[in-house]
mmCIF file of C-alpha atoms in Angstrom:
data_model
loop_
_atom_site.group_PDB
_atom_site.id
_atom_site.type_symbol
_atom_site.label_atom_id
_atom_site.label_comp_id
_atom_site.label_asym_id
_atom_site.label_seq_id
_atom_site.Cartn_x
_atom_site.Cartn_y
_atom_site.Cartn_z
ATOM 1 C CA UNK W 1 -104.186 -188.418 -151.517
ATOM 2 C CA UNK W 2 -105.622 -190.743 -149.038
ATOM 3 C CA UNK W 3 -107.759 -193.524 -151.235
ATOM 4 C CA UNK W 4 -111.233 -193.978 -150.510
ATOM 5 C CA UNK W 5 -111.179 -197.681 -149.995
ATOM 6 C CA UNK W 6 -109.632 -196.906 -147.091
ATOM 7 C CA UNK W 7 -113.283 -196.825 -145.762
ATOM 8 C CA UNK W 8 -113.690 -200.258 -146.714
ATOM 9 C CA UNK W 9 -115.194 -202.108 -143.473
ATOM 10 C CA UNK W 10 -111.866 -203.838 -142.209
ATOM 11 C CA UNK W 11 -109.528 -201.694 -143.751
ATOM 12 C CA UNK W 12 -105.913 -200.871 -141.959
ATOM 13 C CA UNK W 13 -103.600 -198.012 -143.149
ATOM 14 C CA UNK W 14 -100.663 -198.546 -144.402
ATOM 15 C CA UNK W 15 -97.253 -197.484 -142.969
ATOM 16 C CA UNK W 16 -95.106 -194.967 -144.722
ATOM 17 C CA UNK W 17 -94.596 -194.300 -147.733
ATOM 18 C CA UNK W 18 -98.290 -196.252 -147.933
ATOM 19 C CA UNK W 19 -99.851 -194.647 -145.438
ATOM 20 C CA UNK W 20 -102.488 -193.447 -147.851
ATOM 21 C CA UNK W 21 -103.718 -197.100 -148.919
ATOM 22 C CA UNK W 22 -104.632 -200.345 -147.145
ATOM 23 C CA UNK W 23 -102.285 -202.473 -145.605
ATOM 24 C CA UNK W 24 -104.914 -205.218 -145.387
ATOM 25 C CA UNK W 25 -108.430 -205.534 -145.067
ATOM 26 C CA UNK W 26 -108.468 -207.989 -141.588
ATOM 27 C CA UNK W 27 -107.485 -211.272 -143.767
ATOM 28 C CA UNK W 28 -103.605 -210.280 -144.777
ATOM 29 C CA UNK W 29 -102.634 -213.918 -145.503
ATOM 30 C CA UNK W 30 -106.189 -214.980 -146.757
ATOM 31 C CA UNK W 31 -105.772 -211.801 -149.077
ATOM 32 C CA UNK W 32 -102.423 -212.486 -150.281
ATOM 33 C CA UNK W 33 -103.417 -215.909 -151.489
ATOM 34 C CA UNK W 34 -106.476 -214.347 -153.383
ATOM 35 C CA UNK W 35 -104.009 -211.825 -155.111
ATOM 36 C CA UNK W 36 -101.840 -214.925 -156.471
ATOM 37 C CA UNK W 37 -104.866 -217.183 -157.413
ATOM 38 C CA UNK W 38 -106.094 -214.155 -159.666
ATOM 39 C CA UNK W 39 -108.991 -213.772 -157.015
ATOM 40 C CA UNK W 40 -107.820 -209.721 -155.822
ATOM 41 C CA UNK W 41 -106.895 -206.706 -156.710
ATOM 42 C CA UNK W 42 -104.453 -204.170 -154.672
ATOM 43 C CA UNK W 43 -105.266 -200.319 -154.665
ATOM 44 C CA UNK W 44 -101.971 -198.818 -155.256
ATOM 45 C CA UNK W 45 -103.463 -195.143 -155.925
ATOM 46 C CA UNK W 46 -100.772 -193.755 -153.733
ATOM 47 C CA UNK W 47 -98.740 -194.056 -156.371
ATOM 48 C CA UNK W 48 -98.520 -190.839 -158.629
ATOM 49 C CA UNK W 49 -99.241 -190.932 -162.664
ATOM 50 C CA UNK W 50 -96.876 -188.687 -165.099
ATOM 51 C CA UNK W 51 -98.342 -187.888 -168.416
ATOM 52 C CA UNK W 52 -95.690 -186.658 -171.358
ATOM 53 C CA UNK W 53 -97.529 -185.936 -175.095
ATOM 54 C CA UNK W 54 -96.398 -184.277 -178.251
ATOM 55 C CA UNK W 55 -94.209 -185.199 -181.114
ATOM 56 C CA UNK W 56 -91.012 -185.403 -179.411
ATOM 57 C CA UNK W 57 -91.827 -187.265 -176.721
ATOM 58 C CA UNK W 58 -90.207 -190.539 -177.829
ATOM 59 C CA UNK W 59 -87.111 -189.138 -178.362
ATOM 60 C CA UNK W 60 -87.017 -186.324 -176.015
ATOM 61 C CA UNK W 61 -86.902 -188.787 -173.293
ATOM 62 C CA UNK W 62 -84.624 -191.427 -174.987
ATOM 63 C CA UNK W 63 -82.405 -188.907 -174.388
ATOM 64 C CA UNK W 64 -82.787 -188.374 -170.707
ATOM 65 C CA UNK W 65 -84.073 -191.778 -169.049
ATOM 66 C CA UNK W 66 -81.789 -195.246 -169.452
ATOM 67 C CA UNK W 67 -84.097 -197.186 -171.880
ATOM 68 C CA UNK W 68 -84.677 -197.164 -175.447
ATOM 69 C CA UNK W 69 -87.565 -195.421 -175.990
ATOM 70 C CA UNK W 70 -86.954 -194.048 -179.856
ATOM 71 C CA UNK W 71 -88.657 -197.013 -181.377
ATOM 72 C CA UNK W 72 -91.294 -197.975 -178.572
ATOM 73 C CA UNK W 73 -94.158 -199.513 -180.023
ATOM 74 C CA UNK W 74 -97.629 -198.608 -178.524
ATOM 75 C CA UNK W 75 -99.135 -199.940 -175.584
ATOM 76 C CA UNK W 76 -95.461 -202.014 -174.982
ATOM 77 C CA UNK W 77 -94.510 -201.479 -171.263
ATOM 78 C CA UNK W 78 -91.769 -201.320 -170.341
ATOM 79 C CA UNK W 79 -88.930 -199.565 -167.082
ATOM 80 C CA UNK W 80 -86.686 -196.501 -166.974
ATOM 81 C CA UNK W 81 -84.371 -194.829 -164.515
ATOM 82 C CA UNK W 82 -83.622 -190.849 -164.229
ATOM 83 C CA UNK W 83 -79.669 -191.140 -163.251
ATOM 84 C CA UNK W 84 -78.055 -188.095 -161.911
ATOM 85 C CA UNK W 85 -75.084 -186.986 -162.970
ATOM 86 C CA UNK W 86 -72.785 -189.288 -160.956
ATOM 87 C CA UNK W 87 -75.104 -192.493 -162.362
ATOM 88 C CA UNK W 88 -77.208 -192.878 -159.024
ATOM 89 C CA UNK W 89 -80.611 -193.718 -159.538
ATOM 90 C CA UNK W 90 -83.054 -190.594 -159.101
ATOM 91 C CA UNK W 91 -86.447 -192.521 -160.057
ATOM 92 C CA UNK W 92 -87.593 -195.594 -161.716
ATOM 93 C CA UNK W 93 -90.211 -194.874 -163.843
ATOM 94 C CA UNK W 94 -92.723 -197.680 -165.368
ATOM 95 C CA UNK W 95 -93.387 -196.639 -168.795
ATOM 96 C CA UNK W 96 -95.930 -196.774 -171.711
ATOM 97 C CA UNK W 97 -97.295 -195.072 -174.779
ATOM 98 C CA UNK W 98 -100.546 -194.868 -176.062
ATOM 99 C CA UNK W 99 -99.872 -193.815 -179.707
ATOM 100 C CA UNK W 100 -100.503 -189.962 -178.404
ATOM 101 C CA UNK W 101 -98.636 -190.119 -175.304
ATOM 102 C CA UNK W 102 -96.729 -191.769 -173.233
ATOM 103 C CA UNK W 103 -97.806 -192.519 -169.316
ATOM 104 C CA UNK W 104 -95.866 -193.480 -166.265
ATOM 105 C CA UNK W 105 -96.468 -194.723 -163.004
ATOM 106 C CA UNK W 106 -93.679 -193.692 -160.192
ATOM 107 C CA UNK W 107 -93.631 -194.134 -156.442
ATOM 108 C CA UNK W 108 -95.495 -191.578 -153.762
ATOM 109 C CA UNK W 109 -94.365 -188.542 -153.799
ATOM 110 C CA UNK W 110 -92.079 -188.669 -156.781
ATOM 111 C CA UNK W 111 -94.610 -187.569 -159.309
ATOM 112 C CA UNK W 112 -94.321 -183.527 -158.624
ATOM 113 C CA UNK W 113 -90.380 -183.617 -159.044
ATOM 114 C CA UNK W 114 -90.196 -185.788 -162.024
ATOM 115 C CA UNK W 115 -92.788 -183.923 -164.222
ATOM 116 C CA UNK W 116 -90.581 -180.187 -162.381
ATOM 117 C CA UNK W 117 -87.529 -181.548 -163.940
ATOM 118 C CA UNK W 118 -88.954 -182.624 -167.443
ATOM 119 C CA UNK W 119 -90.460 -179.567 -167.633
ATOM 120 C CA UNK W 120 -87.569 -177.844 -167.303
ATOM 121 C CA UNK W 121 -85.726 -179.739 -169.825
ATOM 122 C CA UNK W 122 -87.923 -179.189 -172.706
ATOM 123 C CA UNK W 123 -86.641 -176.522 -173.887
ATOM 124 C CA UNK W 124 -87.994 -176.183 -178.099
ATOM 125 C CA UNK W 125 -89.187 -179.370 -178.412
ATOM 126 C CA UNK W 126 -92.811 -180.259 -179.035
ATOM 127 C CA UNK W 127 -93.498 -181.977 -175.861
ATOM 128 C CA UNK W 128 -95.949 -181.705 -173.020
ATOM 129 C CA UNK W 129 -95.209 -182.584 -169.128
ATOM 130 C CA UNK W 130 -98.415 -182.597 -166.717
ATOM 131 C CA UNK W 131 -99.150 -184.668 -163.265
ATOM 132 C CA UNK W 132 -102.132 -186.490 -163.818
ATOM 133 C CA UNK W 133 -101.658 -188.296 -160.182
ATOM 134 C CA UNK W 134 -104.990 -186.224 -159.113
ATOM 135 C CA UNK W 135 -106.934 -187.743 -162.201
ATOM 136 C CA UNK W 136 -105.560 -191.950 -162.683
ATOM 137 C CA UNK W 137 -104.943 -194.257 -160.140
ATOM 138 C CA UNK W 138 -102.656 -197.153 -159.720
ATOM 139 C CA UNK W 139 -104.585 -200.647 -159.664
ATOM 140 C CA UNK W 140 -103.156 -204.007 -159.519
ATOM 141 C CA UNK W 141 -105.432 -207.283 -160.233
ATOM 142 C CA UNK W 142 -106.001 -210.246 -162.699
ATOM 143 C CA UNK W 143 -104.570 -210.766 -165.800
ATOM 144 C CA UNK W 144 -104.163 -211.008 -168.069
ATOM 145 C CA UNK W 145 -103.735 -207.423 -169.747
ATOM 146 C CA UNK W 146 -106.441 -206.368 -172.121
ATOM 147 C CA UNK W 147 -105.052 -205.270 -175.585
ATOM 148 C CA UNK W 148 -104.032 -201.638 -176.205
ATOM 149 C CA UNK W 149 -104.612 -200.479 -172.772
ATOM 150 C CA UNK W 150 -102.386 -198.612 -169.897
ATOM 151 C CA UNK W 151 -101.146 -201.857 -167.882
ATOM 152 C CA UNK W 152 -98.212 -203.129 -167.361
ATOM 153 C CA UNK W 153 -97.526 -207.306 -166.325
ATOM 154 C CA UNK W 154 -96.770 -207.827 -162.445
ATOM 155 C CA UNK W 155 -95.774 -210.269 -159.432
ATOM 156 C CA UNK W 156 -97.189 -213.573 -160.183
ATOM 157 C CA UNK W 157 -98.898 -212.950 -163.089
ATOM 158 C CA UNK W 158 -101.030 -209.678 -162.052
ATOM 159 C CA UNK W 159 -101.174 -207.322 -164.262
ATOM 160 C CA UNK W 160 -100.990 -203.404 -163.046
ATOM 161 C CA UNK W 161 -103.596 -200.700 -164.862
ATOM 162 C CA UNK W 162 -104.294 -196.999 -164.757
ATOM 163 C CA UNK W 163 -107.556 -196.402 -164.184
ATOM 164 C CA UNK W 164 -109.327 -192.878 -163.890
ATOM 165 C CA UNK W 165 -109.252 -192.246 -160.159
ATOM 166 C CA UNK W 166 -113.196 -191.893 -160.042
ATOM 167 C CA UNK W 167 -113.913 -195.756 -160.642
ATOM 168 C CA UNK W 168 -111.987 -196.093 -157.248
ATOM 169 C CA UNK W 169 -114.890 -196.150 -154.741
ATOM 170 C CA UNK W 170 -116.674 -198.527 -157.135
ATOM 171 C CA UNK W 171 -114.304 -201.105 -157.699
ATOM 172 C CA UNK W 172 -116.048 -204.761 -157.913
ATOM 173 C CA UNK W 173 -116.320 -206.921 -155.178
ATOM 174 C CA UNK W 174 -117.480 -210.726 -154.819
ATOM 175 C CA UNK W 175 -120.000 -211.925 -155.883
ATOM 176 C CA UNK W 176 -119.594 -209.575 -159.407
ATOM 177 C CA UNK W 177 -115.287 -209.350 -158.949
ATOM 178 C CA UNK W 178 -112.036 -209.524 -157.234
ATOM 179 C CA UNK W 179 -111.759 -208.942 -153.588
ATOM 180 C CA UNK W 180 -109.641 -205.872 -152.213
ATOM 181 C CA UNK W 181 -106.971 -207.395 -151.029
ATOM 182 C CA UNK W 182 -104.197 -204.909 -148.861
ATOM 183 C CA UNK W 183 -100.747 -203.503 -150.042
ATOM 184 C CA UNK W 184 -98.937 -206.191 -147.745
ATOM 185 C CA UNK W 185 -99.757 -209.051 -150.057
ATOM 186 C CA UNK W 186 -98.580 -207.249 -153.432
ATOM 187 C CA UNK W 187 -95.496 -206.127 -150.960
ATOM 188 C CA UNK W 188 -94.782 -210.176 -150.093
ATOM 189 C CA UNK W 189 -95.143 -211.359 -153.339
ATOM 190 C CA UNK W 190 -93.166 -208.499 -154.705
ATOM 191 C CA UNK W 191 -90.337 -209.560 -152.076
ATOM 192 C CA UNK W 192 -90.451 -212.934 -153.202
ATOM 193 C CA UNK W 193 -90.013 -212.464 -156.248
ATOM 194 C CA UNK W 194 -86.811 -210.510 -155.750
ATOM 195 C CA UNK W 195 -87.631 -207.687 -157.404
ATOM 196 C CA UNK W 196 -86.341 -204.108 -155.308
ATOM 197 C CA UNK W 197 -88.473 -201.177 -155.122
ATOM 198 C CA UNK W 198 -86.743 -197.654 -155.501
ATOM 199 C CA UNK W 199 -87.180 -195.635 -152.248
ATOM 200 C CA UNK W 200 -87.778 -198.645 -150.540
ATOM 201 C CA UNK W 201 -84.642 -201.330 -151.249
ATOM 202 C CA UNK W 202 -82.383 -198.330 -152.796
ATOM 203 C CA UNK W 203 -81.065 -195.222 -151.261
ATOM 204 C CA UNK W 204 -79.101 -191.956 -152.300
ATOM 205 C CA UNK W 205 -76.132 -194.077 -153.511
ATOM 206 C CA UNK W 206 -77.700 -196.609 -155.010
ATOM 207 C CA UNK W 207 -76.572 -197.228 -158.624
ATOM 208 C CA UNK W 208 -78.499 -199.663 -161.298
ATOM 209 C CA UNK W 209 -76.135 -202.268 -161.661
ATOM 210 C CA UNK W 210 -76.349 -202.745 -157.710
ATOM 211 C CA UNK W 211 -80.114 -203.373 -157.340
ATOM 212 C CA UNK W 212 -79.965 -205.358 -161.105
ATOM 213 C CA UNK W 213 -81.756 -202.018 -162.642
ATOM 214 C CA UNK W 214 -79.666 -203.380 -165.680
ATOM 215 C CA UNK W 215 -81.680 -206.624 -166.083
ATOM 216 C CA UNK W 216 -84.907 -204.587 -166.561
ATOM 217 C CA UNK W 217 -84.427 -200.642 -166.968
ATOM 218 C CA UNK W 218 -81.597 -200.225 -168.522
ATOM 219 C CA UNK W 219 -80.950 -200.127 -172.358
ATOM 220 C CA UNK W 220 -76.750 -200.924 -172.355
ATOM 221 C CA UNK W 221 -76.502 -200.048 -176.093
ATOM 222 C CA UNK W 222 -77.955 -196.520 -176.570
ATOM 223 C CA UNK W 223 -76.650 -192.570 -177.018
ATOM 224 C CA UNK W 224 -75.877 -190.523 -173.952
ATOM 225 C CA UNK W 225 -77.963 -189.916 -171.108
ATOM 226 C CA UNK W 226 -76.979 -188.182 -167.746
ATOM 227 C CA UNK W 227 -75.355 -191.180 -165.715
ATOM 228 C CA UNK W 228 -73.989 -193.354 -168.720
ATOM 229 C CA UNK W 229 -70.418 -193.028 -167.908
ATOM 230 C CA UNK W 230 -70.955 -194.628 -164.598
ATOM 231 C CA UNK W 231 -72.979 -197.328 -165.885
ATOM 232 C CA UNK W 232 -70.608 -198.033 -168.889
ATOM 233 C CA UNK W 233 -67.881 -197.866 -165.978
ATOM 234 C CA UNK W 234 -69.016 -200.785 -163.783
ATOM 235 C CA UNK W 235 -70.228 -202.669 -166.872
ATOM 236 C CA UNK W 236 -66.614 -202.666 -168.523
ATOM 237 C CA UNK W 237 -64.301 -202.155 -165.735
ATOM 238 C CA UNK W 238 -65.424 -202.886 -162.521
ATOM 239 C CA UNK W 239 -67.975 -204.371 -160.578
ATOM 240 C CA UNK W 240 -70.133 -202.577 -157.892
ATOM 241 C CA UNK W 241 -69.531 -201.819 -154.324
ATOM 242 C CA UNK W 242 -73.244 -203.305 -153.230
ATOM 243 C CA UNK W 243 -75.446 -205.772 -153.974
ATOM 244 C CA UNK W 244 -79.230 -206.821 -153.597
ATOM 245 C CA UNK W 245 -79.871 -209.414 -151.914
ATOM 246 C CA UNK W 246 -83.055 -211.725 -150.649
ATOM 247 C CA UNK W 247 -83.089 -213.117 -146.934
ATOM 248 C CA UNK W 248 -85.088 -215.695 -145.450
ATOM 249 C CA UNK W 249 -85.585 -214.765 -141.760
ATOM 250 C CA UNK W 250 -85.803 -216.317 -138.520
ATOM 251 C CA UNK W 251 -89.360 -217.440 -138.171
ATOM 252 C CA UNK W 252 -89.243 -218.228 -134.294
ATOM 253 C CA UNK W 253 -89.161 -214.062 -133.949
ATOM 254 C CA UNK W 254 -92.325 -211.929 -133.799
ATOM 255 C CA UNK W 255 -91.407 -209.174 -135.723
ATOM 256 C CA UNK W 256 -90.057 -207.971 -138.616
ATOM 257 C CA UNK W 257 -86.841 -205.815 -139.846
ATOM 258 C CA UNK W 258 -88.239 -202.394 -140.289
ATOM 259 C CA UNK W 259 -86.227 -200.516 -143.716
ATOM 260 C CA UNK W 260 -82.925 -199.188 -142.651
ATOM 261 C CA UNK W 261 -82.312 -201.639 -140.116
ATOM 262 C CA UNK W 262 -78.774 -202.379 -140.518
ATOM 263 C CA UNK W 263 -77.399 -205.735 -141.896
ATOM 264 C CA UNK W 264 -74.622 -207.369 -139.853
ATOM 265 C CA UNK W 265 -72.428 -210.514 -140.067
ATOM 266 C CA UNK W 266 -71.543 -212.531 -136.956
ATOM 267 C CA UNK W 267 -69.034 -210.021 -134.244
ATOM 268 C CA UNK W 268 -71.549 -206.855 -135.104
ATOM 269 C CA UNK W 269 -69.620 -205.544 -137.781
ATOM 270 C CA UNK W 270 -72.837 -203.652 -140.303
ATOM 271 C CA UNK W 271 -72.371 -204.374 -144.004
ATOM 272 C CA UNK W 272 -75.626 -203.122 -145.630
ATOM 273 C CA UNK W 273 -78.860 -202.318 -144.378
ATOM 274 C CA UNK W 274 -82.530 -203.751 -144.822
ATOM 275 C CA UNK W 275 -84.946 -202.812 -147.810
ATOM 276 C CA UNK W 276 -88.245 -203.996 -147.333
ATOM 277 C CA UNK W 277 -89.658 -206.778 -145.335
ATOM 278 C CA UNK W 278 -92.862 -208.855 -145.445
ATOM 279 C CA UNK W 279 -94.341 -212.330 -144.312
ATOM 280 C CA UNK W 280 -95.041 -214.751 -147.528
ATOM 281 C CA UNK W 281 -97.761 -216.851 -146.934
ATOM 282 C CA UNK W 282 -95.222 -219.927 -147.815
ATOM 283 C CA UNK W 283 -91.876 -218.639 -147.643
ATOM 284 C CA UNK W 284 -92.399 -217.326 -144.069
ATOM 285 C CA UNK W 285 -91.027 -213.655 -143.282
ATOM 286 C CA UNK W 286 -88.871 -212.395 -145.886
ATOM 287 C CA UNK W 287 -86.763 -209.324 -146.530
ATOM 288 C CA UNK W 288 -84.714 -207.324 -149.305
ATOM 289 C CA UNK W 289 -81.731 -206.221 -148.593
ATOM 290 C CA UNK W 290 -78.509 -204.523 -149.734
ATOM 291 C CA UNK W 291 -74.975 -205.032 -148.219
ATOM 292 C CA UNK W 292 -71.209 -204.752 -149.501
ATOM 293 C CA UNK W 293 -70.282 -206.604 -152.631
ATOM 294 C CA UNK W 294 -67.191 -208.695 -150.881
ATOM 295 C CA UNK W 295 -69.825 -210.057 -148.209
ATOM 296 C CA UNK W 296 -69.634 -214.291 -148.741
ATOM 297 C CA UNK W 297 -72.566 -215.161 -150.757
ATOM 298 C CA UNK W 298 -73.000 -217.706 -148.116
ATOM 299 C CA UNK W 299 -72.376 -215.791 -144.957
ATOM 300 C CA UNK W 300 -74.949 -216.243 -141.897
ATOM 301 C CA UNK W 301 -76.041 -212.148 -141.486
ATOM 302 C CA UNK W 302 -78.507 -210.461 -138.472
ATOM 303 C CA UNK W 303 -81.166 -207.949 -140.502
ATOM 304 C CA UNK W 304 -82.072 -205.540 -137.687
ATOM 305 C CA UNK W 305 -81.144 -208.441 -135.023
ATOM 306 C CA UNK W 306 -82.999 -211.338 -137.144
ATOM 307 C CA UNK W 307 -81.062 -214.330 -137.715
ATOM 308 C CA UNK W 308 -80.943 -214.274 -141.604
ATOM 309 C CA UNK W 309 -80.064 -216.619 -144.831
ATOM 310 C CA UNK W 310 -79.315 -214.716 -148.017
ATOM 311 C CA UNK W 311 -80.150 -215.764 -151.334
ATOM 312 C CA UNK W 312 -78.149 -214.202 -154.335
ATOM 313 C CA UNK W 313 -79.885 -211.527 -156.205
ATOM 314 C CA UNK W 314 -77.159 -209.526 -157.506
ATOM 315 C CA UNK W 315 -74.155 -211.780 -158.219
ATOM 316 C CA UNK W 316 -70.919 -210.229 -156.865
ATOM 317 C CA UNK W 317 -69.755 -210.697 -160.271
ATOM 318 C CA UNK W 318 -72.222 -208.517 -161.527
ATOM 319 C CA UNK W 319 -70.265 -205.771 -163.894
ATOM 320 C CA UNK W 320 -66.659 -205.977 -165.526
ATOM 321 C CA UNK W 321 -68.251 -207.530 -168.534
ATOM 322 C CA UNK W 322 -69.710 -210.654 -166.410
ATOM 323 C CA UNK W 323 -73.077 -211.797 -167.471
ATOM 324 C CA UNK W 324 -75.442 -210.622 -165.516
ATOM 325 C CA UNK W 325 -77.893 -213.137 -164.343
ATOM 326 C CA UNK W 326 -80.291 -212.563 -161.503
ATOM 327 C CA UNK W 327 -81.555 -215.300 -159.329
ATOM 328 C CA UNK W 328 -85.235 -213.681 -159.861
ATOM 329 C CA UNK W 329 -87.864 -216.227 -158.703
ATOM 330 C CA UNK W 330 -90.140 -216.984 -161.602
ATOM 331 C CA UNK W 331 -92.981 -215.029 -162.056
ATOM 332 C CA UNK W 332 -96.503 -217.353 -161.863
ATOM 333 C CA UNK W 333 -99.442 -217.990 -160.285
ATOM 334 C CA UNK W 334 -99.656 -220.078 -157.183
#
């Protein structure tokens, strides 16, 4: 569903799986620096918006996603993963419940086959499944959050909102509110901030304690759901094969990786492949990436033929009862 601000004056699409949004609005690094001042907002409406009410709901999908969700208070936000049955992540799902029902905000094109599948697993219980995506859109700007409403906290202190999809063409602009700023600056900060996106910096093998899914999406003391025995694996016995990791890039070259560039170490010899890239308007170009688990945390590496320095996200460690511990840059505004 292409947005409407996309006929803002200035406005660039997006590349896939954005192609429906702005990349920028003419100003990319001018508009990043708004979005971390608390000065922007990001139109993320590509995004698509699951809806699950009813009685059961709570429980019904304690049971099938990797968080507690029994005992979730209202309007708490929180992450989830759908595993499959060999514990590779499916979706990442940001979650939150409004008393009546909880919502949940999922990458493009992932909202059709997650509400198919829950509605096939709901068997007798007293739950509804419907894709709102045509009806709420996806909105990040200033925080901080307003009490008891859809919104979840974000990169450097945004916070992210529902709205109804209507109020998109009449979003406030200066003087009377935030500037539109493109999906390249929340992308940067994002980066920065070390934090992978599913689709993006994961692929069909990825697994949660790779992309440190544990840290944030993953409840590691709850009943069965479909993937646990793989997650309980690595956790107690052994670590993973992969990890996530954050690279600063060669500055001196005018371009960046593009996702599924491979990652190599010096001789040629590939060991992961890129996630997403994006230039920070202080950190220079900047990338996500994942590669093997035995790769020296200090190892020089090319990202698509850009001279790279990694930064530990994942810690090799990471599993076999270790303490996991990301290197996540601290959330806060510039």
């Amino acid at each position: 569903m292409v947005s409407p601000l996309l006929q803002t004056p200035g406005a660039v699409p997006a590349d896939a799986p954005d192609q429906e949004v702005a990349a920028h609005y003419g100003e990319p690094s001018q508009e990043q620096r708004a979005l971390e001042r608390g000065e922007a907002f990001v139109d993320r409406s590509n995004r698509g918006v699951v809806k699950v009410s009813g009685p059961d709901r709570l429980g019904w999908l304690h049971s099938l996603l990797t968080q507690h969700l029994e005992e979730l208070k209202p309007f708490e936000p929180t992450e989830a993963l759908l595993l499959d049955a060999n514990g590779r992540v499916e979706n990442h799902l940001f979650l939150i419940d409004d008393g009546e029902a909880v919502w949940a905000h999922v990458e493009p094109g992932k909202a059709a086959p997650l509400a198919e599948f829950l509605d096939r697993m709901r068997f007798m219980l007293r739950v509804e499944v419907e894709d709102v995506s045509d009806a709420y859109a996806v909105v990040t700007g200033p925080g901080p959050a307003e009490p008891e409403t859809l919104s979840w906290p974000d990169v450097a202190g945004t916070v992210t909102r529902l709205v109804p999809r209507g109020e998109l063409p009449g979003f406030p602009e200066p003087p009377d509110g935030p500037r539109p700023a493109g999906i390249w600056a929340y992308e940067a900060l994002r980066i920065a901030e070390h934090r992978p996106r599913f689709g993006l910096d994961t692929d069909s093998r990825t697994i949660p304690h790779e992309a440190g899914y544990v840290e944030t999406a993953v409840h590691l003391n709850k009943g069965c759901y479909r993937g646990q025995e793989t997650v309980a694996r690595v956790h107690n016995l052994g670590r993973p094969p992969r990890r996530l990791v954050f690279l600063h890039l060669d500055g001196s070259v005018d371009r960046l990786p593009a996702h599924g560039d491979p990652v190599e170490i010096p001789g040629g010899r590939a060991v992961g492949f890129v996630g997403s890239a994006a230039r920070h308007h202080e950190l220079g170009p900047v990338a996500l990436a994942v590669v093997k688990r035995t790769v020296p945390v200090d190892a020089e590496l090319l990202a698509g033929g850009v001279a790279a320095a990694q930064e530990v996200v994942v810690s090799p460690d990471t599993g076999a009862n270790a303490q996991i511990a990301l290197r996540r840059r601290p959330a806060g505004r510039g």
